[in-house]
mmCIF file of C-alpha atoms in Angstrom:
data_model
loop_
_atom_site.group_PDB
_atom_site.id
_atom_site.type_symbol
_atom_site.label_atom_id
_atom_site.label_comp_id
_atom_site.label_asym_id
_atom_site.label_seq_id
_atom_site.Cartn_x
_atom_site.Cartn_y
_atom_site.Cartn_z
ATOM 1 C CA UNK A 1 57.015 34.565 38.313
ATOM 2 C CA UNK A 2 60.766 34.694 37.715
ATOM 3 C CA UNK A 3 61.889 37.888 35.985
ATOM 4 C CA UNK A 4 65.582 37.019 36.157
ATOM 5 C CA UNK A 5 65.909 36.407 32.414
ATOM 6 C CA UNK A 6 65.349 40.075 31.537
ATOM 7 C CA UNK A 7 68.655 41.701 30.603
ATOM 8 C CA UNK A 8 67.584 45.260 29.758
ATOM 9 C CA UNK A 9 64.988 45.717 32.495
ATOM 10 C CA UNK A 10 65.618 45.965 36.236
ATOM 11 C CA UNK A 11 62.593 44.497 37.979
ATOM 12 C CA UNK A 12 61.773 44.647 41.682
ATOM 13 C CA UNK A 13 58.711 44.546 43.905
ATOM 14 C CA UNK A 14 57.196 47.227 46.090
ATOM 15 C CA UNK A 15 54.305 47.656 48.447
ATOM 16 C CA UNK A 16 52.309 45.216 50.488
ATOM 17 C CA UNK A 17 53.138 41.620 49.488
ATOM 18 C CA UNK A 18 55.161 42.981 46.575
ATOM 19 C CA UNK A 19 51.985 43.691 44.618
ATOM 20 C CA UNK A 20 53.528 46.618 42.709
ATOM 21 C CA UNK A 21 56.075 45.605 40.081
ATOM 22 C CA UNK A 22 58.736 48.274 39.554
ATOM 23 C CA UNK A 23 60.130 48.046 35.999
ATOM 24 C CA UNK A 24 63.123 50.202 35.137
ATOM 25 C CA UNK A 25 64.525 50.380 31.615
ATOM 26 C CA UNK A 26 68.297 50.177 31.976
ATOM 27 C CA UNK A 27 70.602 52.817 30.540
ATOM 28 C CA UNK A 28 73.172 50.572 28.889
ATOM 29 C CA UNK A 29 75.202 53.564 27.714
ATOM 30 C CA UNK A 30 75.176 55.133 31.151
ATOM 31 C CA UNK A 31 72.963 57.970 29.949
ATOM 32 C CA UNK A 32 69.627 56.830 28.482
ATOM 33 C CA UNK A 33 67.800 53.529 27.952
ATOM 34 C CA UNK A 34 67.888 52.643 24.247
ATOM 35 C CA UNK A 35 65.909 49.964 22.456
ATOM 36 C CA UNK A 36 68.381 47.639 20.771
ATOM 37 C CA UNK A 37 67.506 44.073 19.788
ATOM 38 C CA UNK A 38 67.164 42.800 23.368
ATOM 39 C CA UNK A 39 65.543 45.945 24.751
ATOM 40 C CA UNK A 40 62.904 46.132 22.032
ATOM 41 C CA UNK A 41 61.970 42.470 22.449
ATOM 42 C CA UNK A 42 61.879 42.582 26.236
ATOM 43 C CA UNK A 43 59.776 45.739 26.384
ATOM 44 C CA UNK A 44 57.191 43.925 24.257
ATOM 45 C CA UNK A 45 57.339 40.677 26.255
ATOM 46 C CA UNK A 46 57.236 41.993 29.820
ATOM 47 C CA UNK A 47 53.524 42.843 29.700
ATOM 48 C CA UNK A 48 52.574 39.216 29.048
ATOM 49 C CA UNK A 49 54.458 38.227 32.196
ATOM 50 C CA UNK A 50 52.850 41.060 34.171
ATOM 51 C CA UNK A 51 49.429 39.840 33.059
ATOM 52 C CA UNK A 52 50.233 36.215 33.938
ATOM 53 C CA UNK A 53 51.670 37.011 37.387
ATOM 54 C CA UNK A 54 48.823 36.623 39.881
ATOM 55 C CA UNK A 55 50.854 38.332 42.616
ATOM 56 C CA UNK A 56 51.057 41.604 40.659
ATOM 57 C CA UNK A 57 48.303 44.192 40.997
ATOM 58 C CA UNK A 58 49.989 47.154 39.301
ATOM 59 C CA UNK A 59 53.194 47.929 37.396
ATOM 60 C CA UNK A 60 55.304 51.093 37.308
ATOM 61 C CA UNK A 61 57.505 51.777 34.271
ATOM 62 C CA UNK A 62 60.411 54.217 34.535
ATOM 63 C CA UNK A 63 63.770 54.928 32.957
ATOM 64 C CA UNK A 64 67.285 54.896 34.353
ATOM 65 C CA UNK A 65 69.789 57.711 34.077
ATOM 66 C CA UNK A 66 69.196 61.030 32.369
ATOM 67 C CA UNK A 67 65.797 60.220 30.893
ATOM 68 C CA UNK A 68 62.914 57.851 30.362
ATOM 69 C CA UNK A 69 63.995 56.480 26.970
ATOM 70 C CA UNK A 70 66.388 57.434 24.211
ATOM 71 C CA UNK A 71 64.791 55.778 21.212
ATOM 72 C CA UNK A 72 65.923 52.959 18.960
ATOM 73 C CA UNK A 73 69.501 51.846 18.506
ATOM 74 C CA UNK A 74 70.747 53.172 15.146
ATOM 75 C CA UNK A 75 72.692 49.984 14.450
ATOM 76 C CA UNK A 76 69.434 48.031 14.680
ATOM 77 C CA UNK A 77 67.727 50.527 12.371
ATOM 78 C CA UNK A 78 70.519 50.068 9.826
ATOM 79 C CA UNK A 79 70.085 46.299 9.997
ATOM 80 C CA UNK A 80 66.343 46.667 9.474
ATOM 81 C CA UNK A 81 67.009 48.708 6.344
ATOM 82 C CA UNK A 82 68.921 45.869 4.652
ATOM 83 C CA UNK A 83 67.715 42.634 6.267
ATOM 84 C CA UNK A 84 64.119 41.565 5.686
ATOM 85 C CA UNK A 85 64.244 38.949 8.465
ATOM 86 C CA UNK A 86 65.317 41.551 11.032
ATOM 87 C CA UNK A 87 62.748 44.035 9.756
ATOM 88 C CA UNK A 88 59.962 41.446 9.996
ATOM 89 C CA UNK A 89 60.963 40.396 13.497
ATOM 90 C CA UNK A 90 61.052 43.980 14.782
ATOM 91 C CA UNK A 91 57.679 44.647 13.123
ATOM 92 C CA UNK A 92 56.185 41.769 15.110
ATOM 93 C CA UNK A 93 57.713 43.088 18.323
ATOM 94 C CA UNK A 94 56.404 46.612 17.636
ATOM 95 C CA UNK A 95 52.933 45.186 17.053
ATOM 96 C CA UNK A 96 53.121 43.066 20.199
ATOM 97 C CA UNK A 97 54.366 45.967 22.317
ATOM 98 C CA UNK A 98 51.211 47.958 21.627
ATOM 99 C CA UNK A 99 48.715 45.118 21.842
ATOM 100 C CA UNK A 100 50.345 43.524 24.906
ATOM 101 C CA UNK A 101 50.034 46.793 26.827
ATOM 102 C CA UNK A 102 46.459 47.327 25.662
ATOM 103 C CA UNK A 103 45.489 43.767 26.629
ATOM 104 C CA UNK A 104 47.428 43.521 29.911
ATOM 105 C CA UNK A 105 44.724 43.356 32.566
ATOM 106 C CA UNK A 106 46.877 44.971 35.287
ATOM 107 C CA UNK A 107 46.991 48.789 35.473
ATOM 108 C CA UNK A 108 50.278 50.361 34.365
ATOM 109 C CA UNK A 109 51.701 53.665 35.622
ATOM 110 C CA UNK A 110 54.516 55.358 33.686
ATOM 111 C CA UNK A 111 56.922 57.906 35.164
ATOM 112 C CA UNK A 112 58.675 59.893 32.418
ATOM 113 C CA UNK A 113 61.593 62.267 32.974
ATOM 114 C CA UNK A 114 64.084 63.807 30.584
ATOM 115 C CA UNK A 115 63.883 62.611 26.968
ATOM 116 C CA UNK A 116 61.022 60.211 26.191
ATOM 117 C CA UNK A 117 61.465 58.811 22.686
ATOM 118 C CA UNK A 118 61.026 55.591 20.710
ATOM 119 C CA UNK A 119 59.769 52.272 22.058
ATOM 120 C CA UNK A 120 59.881 53.533 25.627
ATOM 121 C CA UNK A 121 57.560 56.377 24.687
ATOM 122 C CA UNK A 122 55.115 53.839 23.236
ATOM 123 C CA UNK A 123 54.790 52.215 26.653
ATOM 124 C CA UNK A 124 54.866 55.563 28.452
ATOM 125 C CA UNK A 125 51.899 57.012 26.581
ATOM 126 C CA UNK A 126 49.902 53.767 26.431
ATOM 127 C CA UNK A 127 50.192 53.351 30.199
ATOM 128 C CA UNK A 128 46.889 53.654 32.016
ATOM 129 C CA UNK A 129 48.179 56.570 34.091
ATOM 130 C CA UNK A 130 51.037 58.484 32.486
ATOM 131 C CA UNK A 131 53.027 60.926 34.609
ATOM 132 C CA UNK A 132 55.712 63.224 33.224
ATOM 133 C CA UNK A 133 58.071 65.624 34.906
ATOM 134 C CA UNK A 134 57.270 69.172 33.839
ATOM 135 C CA UNK A 135 60.633 69.368 32.061
ATOM 136 C CA UNK A 136 60.358 66.006 30.291
ATOM 137 C CA UNK A 137 60.884 66.167 26.523
ATOM 138 C CA UNK A 138 58.460 63.959 24.606
ATOM 139 C CA UNK A 139 59.347 63.491 20.932
ATOM 140 C CA UNK A 140 58.038 61.152 18.251
ATOM 141 C CA UNK A 141 60.941 61.277 15.804
ATOM 142 C CA UNK A 142 59.772 58.936 13.073
ATOM 143 C CA UNK A 143 59.401 61.409 10.223
ATOM 144 C CA UNK A 144 62.811 62.898 11.133
ATOM 145 C CA UNK A 145 64.198 59.390 10.602
ATOM 146 C CA UNK A 146 62.412 59.068 7.261
ATOM 147 C CA UNK A 147 59.638 56.612 8.194
ATOM 148 C CA UNK A 148 55.952 56.956 9.037
ATOM 149 C CA UNK A 149 54.942 57.521 12.656
ATOM 150 C CA UNK A 150 53.508 54.057 13.063
ATOM 151 C CA UNK A 151 54.465 52.321 16.287
ATOM 152 C CA UNK A 152 51.805 53.881 18.523
ATOM 153 C CA UNK A 153 51.112 57.375 17.231
ATOM 154 C CA UNK A 154 48.072 56.718 15.065
ATOM 155 C CA UNK A 155 46.334 54.574 17.668
ATOM 156 C CA UNK A 156 46.623 56.887 20.668
ATOM 157 C CA UNK A 157 47.789 60.468 19.940
ATOM 158 C CA UNK A 158 44.555 61.663 18.243
ATOM 159 C CA UNK A 159 42.514 60.108 21.043
ATOM 160 C CA UNK A 160 44.602 61.786 23.743
ATOM 161 C CA UNK A 161 45.257 65.256 22.366
ATOM 162 C CA UNK A 162 43.098 65.592 19.225
ATOM 163 C CA UNK A 163 43.920 65.306 15.536
ATOM 164 C CA UNK A 164 45.200 68.865 15.060
ATOM 165 C CA UNK A 165 47.787 68.602 17.843
ATOM 166 C CA UNK A 166 48.660 65.034 16.850
ATOM 167 C CA UNK A 167 49.439 66.065 13.274
ATOM 168 C CA UNK A 168 51.408 69.106 14.405
ATOM 169 C CA UNK A 169 53.696 67.109 16.678
ATOM 170 C CA UNK A 170 53.924 63.932 14.577
ATOM 171 C CA UNK A 171 54.456 65.445 11.135
ATOM 172 C CA UNK A 172 57.039 67.962 12.385
ATOM 173 C CA UNK A 173 58.603 65.883 15.200
ATOM 174 C CA UNK A 174 57.882 68.890 17.388
ATOM 175 C CA UNK A 175 58.912 68.232 21.033
ATOM 176 C CA UNK A 176 56.357 68.408 23.827
ATOM 177 C CA UNK A 177 57.378 69.320 27.366
ATOM 178 C CA UNK A 178 55.776 67.411 30.199
ATOM 179 C CA UNK A 179 53.931 70.547 31.246
ATOM 180 C CA UNK A 180 52.548 71.089 27.739
ATOM 181 C CA UNK A 181 51.737 67.388 27.409
ATOM 182 C CA UNK A 182 49.479 67.620 30.456
ATOM 183 C CA UNK A 183 47.853 70.786 29.115
ATOM 184 C CA UNK A 184 46.878 69.170 25.813
ATOM 185 C CA UNK A 185 45.872 65.855 27.386
ATOM 186 C CA UNK A 186 48.764 63.764 26.081
ATOM 187 C CA UNK A 187 49.672 62.626 29.620
ATOM 188 C CA UNK A 188 47.636 62.214 32.784
ATOM 189 C CA UNK A 189 49.758 64.386 35.079
ATOM 190 C CA UNK A 190 52.812 66.649 35.038
ATOM 191 C CA UNK A 191 54.757 67.139 38.263
ATOM 192 C CA UNK A 192 58.101 68.501 39.407
ATOM 193 C CA UNK A 193 60.855 65.979 38.739
ATOM 194 C CA UNK A 194 61.536 65.522 42.450
ATOM 195 C CA UNK A 195 57.913 64.434 42.890
ATOM 196 C CA UNK A 196 57.783 62.122 39.872
ATOM 197 C CA UNK A 197 58.565 58.743 41.421
ATOM 198 C CA UNK A 198 56.829 59.436 44.752
ATOM 199 C CA UNK A 199 53.670 60.372 42.851
ATOM 200 C CA UNK A 200 53.928 57.328 40.567
ATOM 201 C CA UNK A 201 54.398 54.987 43.525
ATOM 202 C CA UNK A 202 51.569 56.641 45.423
ATOM 203 C CA UNK A 203 49.130 56.092 42.556
ATOM 204 C CA UNK A 204 50.385 52.548 41.990
ATOM 205 C CA UNK A 205 49.786 51.752 45.670
ATOM 206 C CA UNK A 206 46.257 53.138 45.413
ATOM 207 C CA UNK A 207 45.577 51.011 42.352
ATOM 208 C CA UNK A 208 47.021 47.928 44.063
ATOM 209 C CA UNK A 209 44.796 48.527 47.097
ATOM 210 C CA UNK A 210 41.611 48.972 45.065
ATOM 211 C CA UNK A 211 39.056 46.467 43.827
ATOM 212 C CA UNK A 212 40.990 44.457 41.291
ATOM 213 C CA UNK A 213 37.951 43.269 39.390
ATOM 214 C CA UNK A 214 36.514 46.791 39.149
ATOM 215 C CA UNK A 215 39.818 48.358 38.054
ATOM 216 C CA UNK A 216 40.681 45.648 35.531
ATOM 217 C CA UNK A 217 37.205 45.520 34.013
ATOM 218 C CA UNK A 218 37.151 49.315 33.714
ATOM 219 C CA UNK A 219 40.543 49.242 31.976
ATOM 220 C CA UNK A 220 39.318 46.528 29.622
ATOM 221 C CA UNK A 221 36.219 48.502 28.679
ATOM 222 C CA UNK A 222 38.061 51.797 28.179
ATOM 223 C CA UNK A 223 40.725 50.133 26.054
ATOM 224 C CA UNK A 224 38.046 49.145 23.555
ATOM 225 C CA UNK A 225 38.576 52.686 22.218
ATOM 226 C CA UNK A 226 42.114 51.593 21.362
ATOM 227 C CA UNK A 227 41.021 48.213 20.042
ATOM 228 C CA UNK A 228 38.617 49.967 17.670
ATOM 229 C CA UNK A 229 41.632 51.828 16.293
ATOM 230 C CA UNK A 230 43.449 48.539 15.680
ATOM 231 C CA UNK A 231 43.075 48.649 11.876
ATOM 232 C CA UNK A 232 44.438 52.204 11.841
ATOM 233 C CA UNK A 233 47.398 51.101 13.960
ATOM 234 C CA UNK A 234 48.069 48.041 11.785
ATOM 235 C CA UNK A 235 48.095 50.203 8.643
ATOM 236 C CA UNK A 236 50.392 52.800 10.212
ATOM 237 C CA UNK A 237 52.812 50.123 11.407
ATOM 238 C CA UNK A 238 52.903 48.525 7.948
ATOM 239 C CA UNK A 239 53.637 51.925 6.379
ATOM 240 C CA UNK A 240 56.378 52.588 8.930
ATOM 241 C CA UNK A 241 58.124 49.317 8.161
ATOM 242 C CA UNK A 242 57.704 49.841 4.432
ATOM 243 C CA UNK A 243 59.712 53.008 5.040
ATOM 244 C CA UNK A 244 62.513 51.062 6.700
ATOM 245 C CA UNK A 245 63.096 49.368 3.337
ATOM 246 C CA UNK A 246 63.113 52.699 1.467
ATOM 247 C CA UNK A 247 65.823 55.273 0.711
ATOM 248 C CA UNK A 248 64.782 58.011 3.148
ATOM 249 C CA UNK A 249 65.669 56.033 6.275
ATOM 250 C CA UNK A 250 69.291 55.784 5.119
ATOM 251 C CA UNK A 251 69.522 59.572 4.942
ATOM 252 C CA UNK A 252 67.699 59.847 8.262
ATOM 253 C CA UNK A 253 70.197 57.574 10.019
ATOM 254 C CA UNK A 254 73.169 59.288 8.353
ATOM 255 C CA UNK A 255 71.951 62.718 9.430
ATOM 256 C CA UNK A 256 71.518 61.564 13.030
ATOM 257 C CA UNK A 257 74.986 60.055 13.114
ATOM 258 C CA UNK A 258 76.469 63.223 11.594
ATOM 259 C CA UNK A 259 74.335 65.510 13.811
ATOM 260 C CA UNK A 260 72.905 67.511 10.924
ATOM 261 C CA UNK A 261 69.514 68.190 9.362
ATOM 262 C CA UNK A 262 68.405 65.481 6.923
ATOM 263 C CA UNK A 263 68.258 66.220 3.200
ATOM 264 C CA UNK A 264 65.505 64.040 1.819
ATOM 265 C CA UNK A 265 65.167 63.868 -1.977
#
């Protein structure tokens, strides 16, 4: 499999026979990976290639720079607010991102440090084993932007940490530290930042060395819990993208650009 066409992802191989695919989201701004047009599309597409690559037994997803992911590019959000074709395309990519991860037969390990927001967070929390540094800052910022929390929240947060915690963090955009995320069950493990990548690679190597049929069939069966929530996810995603055509998202974007609290009518 040739991964050379990916522009926003740095992809290399690790382990015996290169069976572990190391996927790093690039920090185009030198600070945090952000999901612009190319980044959003590629983060959705990569999991099809991982699934089709017979030489891959496990994938590790991590971020470059100061954090795991910095959320969506505001210029793209502004385009979505006024251009139906852009909004429809990004809706398809957001749908595919979730379902491609759920249906990828290879196990995925995420290693989250610093801020973990937006499309990157979708992949980070849907990974089969999610690891966060204790000081990581996990935030679902949709309602702060003025749209419903639709891209992955409804399908996985209640299952991971329960409905009460899910509503608390999703309705209020309340941050979750990596340490707290482990405590409430939102992530698999929380470790010191210095141990984050070594631990992720260690677990990926163990997965790559295990029985591939047993691991992949177990993942498939467990992910039926997520597939059962498919209608809930589809509804939440539709409501999110309905919001991108509404007035609140304009105030949400303006408030982020001006670094102030939003004033929704």
